[in-house]
Amino acid sequence: MDVRAHVSVVFHLDKCIGCHTCSVACKNVWTDRPGAEYMWWNNVETKHGTGYPTRWEDQEKFRGGWQFQPGAKALDLRSQGRADALFKLFYNPSQPNLDDYYEPWTYKYEDLFNAKAGDDQPTAVPISLITGEPIDIKAGPNWDDDLSGTPLYAENDLNLDKLTAEERAQLFEVERLTMFYLPRICNHCANPSCVAACPSGAIYKRGEDGIVLINQEKCRGWRACVAACPYKKIYYNWKTGKSEKCILCFPRLETGQPPACFHSCVGRIRYLGVMLYDAERVPAAMQVADRALVESQRSTFLDPHDPLVVAAARKNGISEEFIAAAQKSPVWKYIMQWKLALPLHIEYRTMPMLFYVPPLLPVMGHSVNGTYGHTAGSFFTSLERSRLPVRYLASLFSAGNDQVINAVMKKLMAVRCYQRWLTVHDLPEDDVHAILREAQTTPEEVAEISAMTAIPTVYERYVLPPLQREEAIQSTCSPEACKGCTGFSLDPSFTPRA
Ligand code: SF4
Ligand code: SF4
């Protein structure tokens, strides 16, 4: 057992209100400079929809992630083979281009102040930041925002290919219109294809916390990583000639603060904590059939309460503070204890370490008379009649495995049903308990899930570990050894000495 610690995150999609505060917070902190205009390390997409860059999920075109051949010894990069890697240094046809993103622009604001007096209000025309000429804006970072009802954009969502013609047609009926938001950052994958593709060895995964970073000194701007990342979360800075990506705000993490997008999240959808995993199991875990991938990834995670795991973690140099953070991790609860959080497109086989609690709203929206109106026997049949077919969610979150997504949706439905029943008693008690049994949960677990979903404190949502390289500083961060520095701990019981 080779125990490693990983800072991992969960986004609860039912809580996202699509306000884009996270994207703006990130842009203000990291990408508000020339060459980075079109970079959205954090972006929020509307599903069903095409996302950003447009149709990034189309791996036939963009060829990101890993390819699995049953019987082969290892996974192959989709973007480049050993033979053509050299050739593709100079020309890679699967790179996204400006049309897949958008042409960055500003406005000619001075016209608002300097225009001659006239009968009309002056306007600020859009100007391309690349050519300096006026442009007709045709795309943007969230161009199909909130437009999932319009076939014009939503129909181009690749996940709809998994639906039958009838399901597709129903999806666009006015009475059934539905959508949800999908915030995306780099997944800080455990098996990152970007790292494997970089010819300069500039991308690396930090040993102590798993954060994937690009060394800007070593990057030569080959952009192999842009092609290899199936989530298209690496961007090329045309001013500096280097590639850039989300750094999970590691300087903030190292001073005990959550990333900027987490800190600013209005819907409080984001959770951050430590996962312990067995690095020895990672290579084999992604070499299984699509349908087995979610369970296979789960099998790499280790129970932080297991004494054998704790002993192996200590032997591997993982600090006591890290182990304690893993034991309190909200992320562990969502992924492993409750089995509610799933990776996005795990069939790309990069083993993403960002997980999503799928949205229940588009599924439960099909209620009767404002109540669920079901008996225990028929309660879960609403899953089959949901406005957003469960098969669509399976395409996003379980590599097409309906059973995995159904189990998650059932538990989410049971939590909502039970919590509602506690107040309004709209079902016989026996029926409610039958629903809990079918969803494989208990009143105690429902109470825990509900509390962590609806009313968690900031200290419950973000259980930050003291980062290993800062151990020296962290060791001063206790009531006994406090030196009164300006750092702070998220532990509410500890106030640094003034
Ligand atoms: S999501 Fe992040 S870590 Fe994963 S392949 Fe893309 S850039 Fe690399
Ligand atoms: S800030 Fe939070 S609620 Fe708002 S769009 Fe981003 S993830 Fe969603």
Short mmCIF file of N, CA, C and O in Angstrom, two decimals, residues 152-263:
data_model
loop_
_atom_site.label_atom_id
_atom_site.label_comp_id
_atom_site.label_asym_id
_atom_site.label_seq_id
_atom_site.Cartn_x
_atom_site.Cartn_y
_atom_site.Cartn_z
N LEU A 152 -31.32 25.64 -30.46
CA LEU A 152 -30.18 26.20 -31.19
C LEU A 152 -28.86 25.82 -30.52
O LEU A 152 -27.90 25.44 -31.18
N TYR A 153 -28.79 25.94 -29.20
CA TYR A 153 -27.55 25.61 -28.49
C TYR A 153 -27.62 24.23 -27.85
O TYR A 153 -26.73 23.40 -28.02
N ALA A 154 -28.70 24.01 -27.09
CA ALA A 154 -28.75 22.81 -26.26
C ALA A 154 -28.68 21.54 -27.08
O ALA A 154 -28.11 20.54 -26.65
N GLU A 155 -29.22 21.56 -28.28
CA GLU A 155 -29.23 20.34 -29.10
C GLU A 155 -27.83 19.87 -29.47
O GLU A 155 -27.63 18.74 -29.87
N ASN A 156 -26.86 20.79 -29.38
CA ASN A 156 -25.49 20.41 -29.73
C ASN A 156 -24.74 19.75 -28.58
O ASN A 156 -23.55 19.46 -28.69
N ASP A 157 -25.41 19.59 -27.45
CA ASP A 157 -24.79 18.91 -26.31
C ASP A 157 -24.57 17.44 -26.67
O ASP A 157 -25.51 16.72 -27.01
N LEU A 158 -23.31 17.00 -26.59
CA LEU A 158 -22.98 15.63 -27.01
C LEU A 158 -23.63 14.56 -26.16
O LEU A 158 -23.86 13.45 -26.62
N ASN A 159 -23.93 14.90 -24.90
CA ASN A 159 -24.51 13.89 -24.01
C ASN A 159 -25.92 13.50 -24.45
O ASN A 159 -26.42 12.45 -24.05
N LEU A 160 -26.54 14.35 -25.25
CA LEU A 160 -27.88 14.03 -25.73
C LEU A 160 -27.84 12.87 -26.73
O LEU A 160 -28.87 12.26 -27.00
N ASP A 161 -26.66 12.59 -27.28
CA ASP A 161 -26.55 11.46 -28.22
C ASP A 161 -26.92 10.14 -27.56
O ASP A 161 -27.23 9.16 -28.23
N LYS A 162 -26.82 10.11 -26.21
CA LYS A 162 -27.11 8.86 -25.49
C LYS A 162 -28.63 8.64 -25.34
O LYS A 162 -29.06 7.60 -24.88
N LEU A 163 -29.44 9.64 -25.70
CA LEU A 163 -30.88 9.53 -25.51
C LEU A 163 -31.54 8.98 -26.77
O LEU A 163 -31.00 9.08 -27.88
N THR A 164 -32.74 8.44 -26.60
CA THR A 164 -33.51 7.99 -27.76
C THR A 164 -34.10 9.21 -28.45
O THR A 164 -34.17 10.30 -27.85
N ALA A 165 -34.55 9.03 -29.69
CA ALA A 165 -35.13 10.16 -30.44
C ALA A 165 -36.34 10.72 -29.69
O ALA A 165 -36.55 11.94 -29.63
N GLU A 166 -37.11 9.82 -29.09
CA GLU A 166 -38.30 10.26 -28.35
C GLU A 166 -37.91 11.09 -27.13
O GLU A 166 -38.46 12.15 -26.87
N GLU A 167 -36.90 10.62 -26.40
CA GLU A 167 -36.45 11.37 -25.22
C GLU A 167 -35.92 12.74 -25.61
O GLU A 167 -36.16 13.73 -24.93
N ARG A 168 -35.19 12.77 -26.71
CA ARG A 168 -34.66 14.06 -27.19
C ARG A 168 -35.78 15.02 -27.50
O ARG A 168 -35.73 16.20 -27.15
N ALA A 169 -36.79 14.51 -28.20
CA ALA A 169 -37.90 15.39 -28.60
C ALA A 169 -38.62 15.91 -27.36
O ALA A 169 -38.93 17.10 -27.26
N GLN A 170 -38.83 15.02 -26.37
CA GLN A 170 -39.54 15.42 -25.15
C GLN A 170 -38.78 16.51 -24.40
O GLN A 170 -39.37 17.41 -23.81
N LEU A 171 -37.46 16.42 -24.47
CA LEU A 171 -36.61 17.35 -23.72
C LEU A 171 -36.88 18.80 -24.11
O LEU A 171 -36.68 19.71 -23.32
N PHE A 172 -37.30 19.00 -25.33
CA PHE A 172 -37.51 20.36 -25.80
C PHE A 172 -38.98 20.77 -25.81
O PHE A 172 -39.34 21.81 -26.35
N GLU A 173 -39.85 19.95 -25.20
CA GLU A 173 -41.24 20.37 -25.03
C GLU A 173 -41.28 21.44 -23.95
O GLU A 173 -40.60 21.33 -22.93
N VAL A 174 -42.11 22.45 -24.19
CA VAL A 174 -42.11 23.60 -23.29
C VAL A 174 -42.38 23.18 -21.84
O VAL A 174 -41.72 23.63 -20.91
N GLU A 175 -43.31 22.23 -21.63
CA GLU A 175 -43.67 21.84 -20.27
C GLU A 175 -42.53 21.11 -19.57
O GLU A 175 -42.51 21.00 -18.35
N ARG A 176 -41.60 20.59 -20.32
CA ARG A 176 -40.55 19.77 -19.71
C ARG A 176 -39.20 20.48 -19.67
O ARG A 176 -38.19 19.88 -19.28
N LEU A 177 -39.15 21.73 -20.10
CA LEU A 177 -37.87 22.42 -20.18
C LEU A 177 -37.18 22.41 -18.81
O LEU A 177 -37.82 22.64 -17.79
N THR A 178 -35.92 22.14 -18.84
CA THR A 178 -35.18 22.07 -17.58
C THR A 178 -33.70 22.34 -17.87
O THR A 178 -33.26 22.28 -19.01
N MET A 179 -32.97 22.65 -16.84
CA MET A 179 -31.53 22.86 -17.00
C MET A 179 -30.87 22.84 -15.63
O MET A 179 -31.55 22.88 -14.61
N PHE A 180 -29.56 22.76 -15.63
CA PHE A 180 -28.82 22.95 -14.38
C PHE A 180 -27.45 23.52 -14.73
O PHE A 180 -27.06 23.55 -15.90
N TYR A 181 -26.77 23.98 -13.69
CA TYR A 181 -25.46 24.61 -13.91
C TYR A 181 -24.34 23.64 -13.56
O TYR A 181 -24.46 22.83 -12.63
N LEU A 182 -23.26 23.76 -14.32
CA LEU A 182 -22.11 22.87 -14.12
C LEU A 182 -20.85 23.74 -14.00
O LEU A 182 -20.25 24.10 -15.02
N PRO A 183 -20.45 24.09 -12.76
CA PRO A 183 -19.20 24.84 -12.61
C PRO A 183 -18.01 23.91 -12.84
O PRO A 183 -18.04 22.75 -12.41
N ARG A 184 -16.98 24.41 -13.52
CA ARG A 184 -15.83 23.55 -13.82
C ARG A 184 -14.52 24.25 -13.50
O ARG A 184 -14.35 25.44 -13.82
N ILE A 185 -13.61 23.50 -12.86
CA ILE A 185 -12.23 23.96 -12.72
C ILE A 185 -11.35 22.77 -13.14
O ILE A 185 -11.88 21.71 -13.48
N CYS A 186 -10.03 22.94 -13.13
CA CYS A 186 -9.15 21.78 -13.37
C CYS A 186 -9.48 20.73 -12.32
O CYS A 186 -9.69 21.05 -11.15
N ASN A 187 -9.53 19.48 -12.73
CA ASN A 187 -9.89 18.39 -11.82
C ASN A 187 -8.71 17.89 -10.97
O ASN A 187 -8.87 16.99 -10.17
N HIS A 188 -7.52 18.44 -11.20
CA HIS A 188 -6.31 17.99 -10.49
C HIS A 188 -6.28 16.46 -10.43
O HIS A 188 -6.21 15.85 -9.35
N CYS A 189 -6.35 15.90 -11.63
CA CYS A 189 -6.55 14.47 -11.79
C CYS A 189 -5.43 13.64 -11.15
O CYS A 189 -4.28 14.07 -11.07
N ALA A 190 -5.80 12.42 -10.71
CA ALA A 190 -4.81 11.51 -10.14
C ALA A 190 -4.03 10.78 -11.23
O ALA A 190 -2.98 10.21 -10.97
N ASN A 191 -4.55 10.79 -12.46
CA ASN A 191 -3.87 10.14 -13.59
C ASN A 191 -3.86 11.13 -14.77
O ASN A 191 -4.42 10.86 -15.82
N PRO A 192 -3.21 12.29 -14.57
CA PRO A 192 -3.42 13.41 -15.51
C PRO A 192 -2.74 13.20 -16.86
O PRO A 192 -1.54 12.97 -16.94
N SER A 193 -3.52 13.33 -17.92
CA SER A 193 -2.96 13.17 -19.26
C SER A 193 -2.13 14.40 -19.64
O SER A 193 -1.22 14.30 -20.47
N CYS A 194 -2.43 15.55 -19.04
CA CYS A 194 -1.65 16.76 -19.34
C CYS A 194 -0.20 16.57 -18.92
O CYS A 194 0.73 16.97 -19.63
N VAL A 195 0.01 15.95 -17.76
CA VAL A 195 1.37 15.73 -17.26
C VAL A 195 2.12 14.79 -18.21
O VAL A 195 3.26 15.04 -18.58
N ALA A 196 1.43 13.71 -18.62
CA ALA A 196 2.08 12.72 -19.48
C ALA A 196 2.42 13.29 -20.85
O ALA A 196 3.40 12.89 -21.47
N ALA A 197 1.64 14.26 -21.32
CA ALA A 197 1.84 14.76 -22.69
C ALA A 197 2.93 15.83 -22.78
O ALA A 197 3.46 16.06 -23.88
N CYS A 198 3.28 16.46 -21.68
CA CYS A 198 4.18 17.63 -21.76
C CYS A 198 5.60 17.20 -22.16
O CYS A 198 6.27 16.48 -21.42
N PRO A 199 6.10 17.65 -23.34
CA PRO A 199 7.44 17.24 -23.77
C PRO A 199 8.55 17.91 -22.96
O PRO A 199 9.69 17.43 -22.95
N SER A 200 8.23 19.00 -22.25
CA SER A 200 9.26 19.71 -21.49
C SER A 200 9.31 19.26 -20.03
O SER A 200 10.14 19.76 -19.27
N GLY A 201 8.41 18.40 -19.62
CA GLY A 201 8.36 17.99 -18.21
C GLY A 201 8.01 19.16 -17.31
O GLY A 201 8.43 19.21 -16.15
N ALA A 202 7.24 20.10 -17.84
CA ALA A 202 6.95 21.32 -17.05
C ALA A 202 5.75 21.13 -16.12
O ALA A 202 5.59 21.90 -15.19
N ILE A 203 4.91 20.12 -16.40
CA ILE A 203 3.72 19.95 -15.56
C ILE A 203 3.99 18.87 -14.54
O ILE A 203 4.57 17.83 -14.87
N TYR A 204 3.60 19.12 -13.33
CA TYR A 204 3.85 18.14 -12.27
C TYR A 204 2.73 18.15 -11.26
O TYR A 204 1.93 19.09 -11.19
N LYS A 205 2.67 17.06 -10.53
CA LYS A 205 1.64 16.88 -9.50
C LYS A 205 2.35 16.94 -8.16
O LYS A 205 3.27 16.14 -7.91
N ARG A 206 1.94 17.87 -7.31
CA ARG A 206 2.66 18.03 -6.04
C ARG A 206 2.48 16.80 -5.16
O ARG A 206 1.36 16.33 -4.96
N GLY A 207 3.59 16.34 -4.62
CA GLY A 207 3.55 15.12 -3.82
C GLY A 207 2.67 15.25 -2.59
O GLY A 207 1.97 14.32 -2.21
N GLU A 208 2.71 16.40 -1.93
CA GLU A 208 2.05 16.49 -0.63
C GLU A 208 0.54 16.64 -0.70
O GLU A 208 -0.17 16.28 0.23
N ASP A 209 0.03 17.20 -1.83
CA ASP A 209 -1.42 17.44 -1.85
C ASP A 209 -2.06 17.13 -3.21
O ASP A 209 -3.27 17.29 -3.38
N GLY A 210 -1.27 16.69 -4.20
CA GLY A 210 -1.83 16.28 -5.49
C GLY A 210 -2.20 17.40 -6.44
O GLY A 210 -2.74 17.14 -7.52
N ILE A 211 -1.93 18.66 -6.07
CA ILE A 211 -2.29 19.77 -6.96
C ILE A 211 -1.41 19.71 -8.21
O ILE A 211 -0.19 19.53 -8.11
N VAL A 212 -2.04 19.86 -9.39
CA VAL A 212 -1.30 19.80 -10.65
C VAL A 212 -0.93 21.22 -11.08
O VAL A 212 -1.79 22.11 -11.16
N LEU A 213 0.37 21.45 -11.31
CA LEU A 213 0.85 22.79 -11.62
C LEU A 213 1.73 22.79 -12.86
O LEU A 213 2.31 21.75 -13.21
N ILE A 214 1.84 23.96 -13.50
CA ILE A 214 2.74 24.11 -14.65
C ILE A 214 3.89 25.02 -14.23
O ILE A 214 3.66 26.16 -13.82
N ASN A 215 5.11 24.51 -14.32
CA ASN A 215 6.29 25.32 -14.02
C ASN A 215 6.48 26.32 -15.17
O ASN A 215 6.83 25.92 -16.29
N GLN A 216 6.25 27.57 -14.91
CA GLN A 216 6.30 28.59 -15.97
C GLN A 216 7.73 28.80 -16.49
O GLN A 216 7.91 29.28 -17.61
N GLU A 217 8.74 28.44 -15.70
CA GLU A 217 10.12 28.55 -16.16
C GLU A 217 10.42 27.48 -17.21
O GLU A 217 11.13 27.71 -18.18
N LYS A 218 9.85 26.28 -16.98
CA LYS A 218 10.17 25.16 -17.87
C LYS A 218 9.26 25.09 -19.09
O LYS A 218 9.62 24.47 -20.09
N CYS A 219 8.05 25.68 -19.01
CA CYS A 219 7.10 25.57 -20.11
C CYS A 219 7.67 26.22 -21.37
O CYS A 219 8.16 27.34 -21.33
N ARG A 220 7.61 25.49 -22.48
CA ARG A 220 8.11 26.02 -23.76
C ARG A 220 6.96 26.33 -24.72
O ARG A 220 7.19 26.58 -25.90
N GLY A 221 5.75 26.24 -24.23
CA GLY A 221 4.59 26.62 -25.05
C GLY A 221 4.27 25.66 -26.18
O GLY A 221 3.68 26.06 -27.19
N TRP A 222 4.61 24.35 -26.02
CA TRP A 222 4.31 23.39 -27.08
C TRP A 222 2.80 23.12 -27.17
O TRP A 222 2.30 22.65 -28.17
N ARG A 223 2.10 23.32 -26.10
CA ARG A 223 0.64 23.17 -26.03
C ARG A 223 0.16 21.71 -26.16
O ARG A 223 -1.01 21.47 -26.47
N ALA A 224 1.06 20.76 -25.98
CA ALA A 224 0.62 19.35 -26.00
C ALA A 224 -0.38 19.11 -24.87
O ALA A 224 -1.29 18.29 -24.99
N CYS A 225 -0.22 19.84 -23.77
CA CYS A 225 -1.12 19.68 -22.61
C CYS A 225 -2.52 20.17 -22.94
O CYS A 225 -3.51 19.61 -22.47
N VAL A 226 -2.61 21.24 -23.76
CA VAL A 226 -3.93 21.78 -24.12
C VAL A 226 -4.72 20.71 -24.86
O VAL A 226 -5.90 20.49 -24.62
N ALA A 227 -4.01 20.01 -25.78
CA ALA A 227 -4.69 18.95 -26.54
C ALA A 227 -4.99 17.76 -25.63
O ALA A 227 -6.07 17.17 -25.71
N ALA A 228 -4.05 17.42 -24.74
CA ALA A 228 -4.20 16.17 -23.97
C ALA A 228 -5.25 16.27 -22.88
O ALA A 228 -5.84 15.26 -22.50
N CYS A 229 -5.50 17.49 -22.35
CA CYS A 229 -6.49 17.61 -21.28
C CYS A 229 -7.90 17.44 -21.87
O CYS A 229 -8.33 18.25 -22.68
N PRO A 230 -8.62 16.40 -21.48
CA PRO A 230 -9.94 16.19 -22.08
C PRO A 230 -10.97 17.21 -21.60
O PRO A 230 -12.02 17.35 -22.22
N TYR A 231 -10.65 17.89 -20.52
CA TYR A 231 -11.60 18.88 -19.97
C TYR A 231 -11.30 20.28 -20.50
O TYR A 231 -11.97 21.23 -20.16
N LYS A 232 -10.25 20.39 -21.31
CA LYS A 232 -9.81 21.66 -21.90
C LYS A 232 -9.65 22.73 -20.83
O LYS A 232 -10.14 23.85 -20.95
N LYS A 233 -8.94 22.34 -19.77
CA LYS A 233 -8.75 23.25 -18.66
C LYS A 233 -7.33 23.81 -18.62
O LYS A 233 -6.91 24.38 -17.61
N ILE A 234 -6.58 23.65 -19.71
CA ILE A 234 -5.29 24.33 -19.84
C ILE A 234 -5.42 25.31 -21.01
O ILE A 234 -6.01 24.97 -22.04
N TYR A 235 -4.91 26.50 -20.81
CA TYR A 235 -5.03 27.55 -21.83
C TYR A 235 -3.63 28.05 -22.19
O TYR A 235 -2.73 28.05 -21.36
N TYR A 236 -3.51 28.48 -23.42
CA TYR A 236 -2.23 29.01 -23.90
C TYR A 236 -2.25 30.53 -23.84
O TYR A 236 -3.17 31.16 -24.38
N ASN A 237 -1.26 31.10 -23.17
CA ASN A 237 -1.17 32.56 -23.06
C ASN A 237 -0.40 33.08 -24.27
O ASN A 237 0.81 32.88 -24.38
N TRP A 238 -1.09 33.74 -25.17
CA TRP A 238 -0.46 34.17 -26.43
C TRP A 238 0.49 35.34 -26.23
O TRP A 238 1.22 35.71 -27.12
N LYS A 239 0.49 35.94 -25.05
CA LYS A 239 1.45 37.03 -24.78
C LYS A 239 2.76 36.48 -24.23
O LYS A 239 3.84 36.89 -24.64
N THR A 240 2.66 35.55 -23.26
CA THR A 240 3.88 35.04 -22.63
C THR A 240 4.43 33.82 -23.35
O THR A 240 5.57 33.42 -23.12
N GLY A 241 3.59 33.16 -24.19
CA GLY A 241 4.02 31.95 -24.87
C GLY A 241 4.08 30.74 -23.94
O GLY A 241 4.82 29.79 -24.20
N LYS A 242 3.35 30.79 -22.84
CA LYS A 242 3.32 29.66 -21.88
C LYS A 242 1.87 29.19 -21.70
O LYS A 242 0.94 29.94 -21.95
N SER A 243 1.74 27.96 -21.22
CA SER A 243 0.41 27.46 -20.90
C SER A 243 0.10 27.74 -19.43
O SER A 243 1.00 27.77 -18.59
N GLU A 244 -1.17 27.92 -19.15
CA GLU A 244 -1.59 28.23 -17.78
C GLU A 244 -2.84 27.44 -17.42
O GLU A 244 -3.63 27.07 -18.29
N LYS A 245 -3.05 27.25 -16.14
CA LYS A 245 -4.22 26.52 -15.66
C LYS A 245 -4.52 26.87 -14.21
O LYS A 245 -3.69 27.50 -13.54
N CYS A 246 -5.67 26.37 -13.75
CA CYS A 246 -6.07 26.52 -12.34
C CYS A 246 -4.99 25.96 -11.42
O CYS A 246 -4.49 24.86 -11.65
N ILE A 247 -4.65 26.70 -10.39
CA ILE A 247 -3.62 26.23 -9.45
C ILE A 247 -4.24 25.89 -8.10
O ILE A 247 -3.56 25.76 -7.10
N LEU A 248 -5.57 25.75 -8.08
CA LEU A 248 -6.34 25.50 -6.85
C LEU A 248 -5.94 26.51 -5.76
O LEU A 248 -5.95 26.18 -4.57
N CYS A 249 -5.57 27.71 -6.21
CA CYS A 249 -5.17 28.78 -5.27
C CYS A 249 -4.22 28.24 -4.20
O CYS A 249 -4.41 28.49 -3.00
N PHE A 250 -3.15 27.51 -4.62
CA PHE A 250 -2.30 26.90 -3.60
C PHE A 250 -1.67 27.93 -2.65
O PHE A 250 -1.47 27.64 -1.48
N PRO A 251 -1.38 29.18 -3.13
CA PRO A 251 -0.85 30.13 -2.14
C PRO A 251 -1.87 30.45 -1.04
O PRO A 251 -1.51 30.71 0.09
N ARG A 252 -3.15 30.43 -1.40
CA ARG A 252 -4.18 30.65 -0.38
C ARG A 252 -4.26 29.43 0.53
O ARG A 252 -4.33 29.57 1.75
N LEU A 253 -4.24 28.23 -0.07
CA LEU A 253 -4.32 27.01 0.75
C LEU A 253 -3.17 26.97 1.75
O LEU A 253 -3.34 26.57 2.90
N GLU A 254 -2.00 27.41 1.29
CA GLU A 254 -0.83 27.34 2.17
C GLU A 254 -0.90 28.34 3.33
O GLU A 254 -0.10 28.28 4.26
N THR A 255 -1.84 29.28 3.23
CA THR A 255 -2.01 30.20 4.36
C THR A 255 -3.35 29.95 5.04
O THR A 255 -3.91 30.82 5.70
N GLY A 256 -3.89 28.75 4.83
CA GLY A 256 -5.09 28.36 5.57
C GLY A 256 -6.39 28.92 5.02
O GLY A 256 -7.40 28.92 5.72
N GLN A 257 -6.37 29.38 3.76
CA GLN A 257 -7.60 29.94 3.19
C GLN A 257 -8.09 29.07 2.03
O GLN A 257 -7.27 28.55 1.27
N PRO A 258 -9.40 28.94 1.85
CA PRO A 258 -9.89 28.18 0.70
C PRO A 258 -9.64 28.94 -0.59
O PRO A 258 -9.44 30.16 -0.56
N PRO A 259 -9.64 28.25 -1.75
CA PRO A 259 -9.45 28.94 -3.04
C PRO A 259 -10.47 30.08 -3.21
O PRO A 259 -11.55 30.05 -2.62
N ALA A 260 -10.11 31.04 -4.07
CA ALA A 260 -10.95 32.24 -4.23
C ALA A 260 -12.37 31.88 -4.69
O ALA A 260 -13.36 32.46 -4.22
N CYS A 261 -12.48 30.90 -5.62
CA CYS A 261 -13.82 30.54 -6.11
C CYS A 261 -14.64 29.86 -5.02
O CYS A 261 -15.86 29.98 -4.98
N PHE A 262 -13.99 29.16 -4.11
CA PHE A 262 -14.69 28.52 -2.99
C PHE A 262 -15.14 29.60 -2.00
O PHE A 262 -16.27 29.60 -1.52
N HIS A 263 -14.19 30.49 -1.70
CA HIS A 263 -14.46 31.54 -0.72
C HIS A 263 -15.65 32.40 -1.14
O HIS A 263 -16.45 32.82 -0.31
#
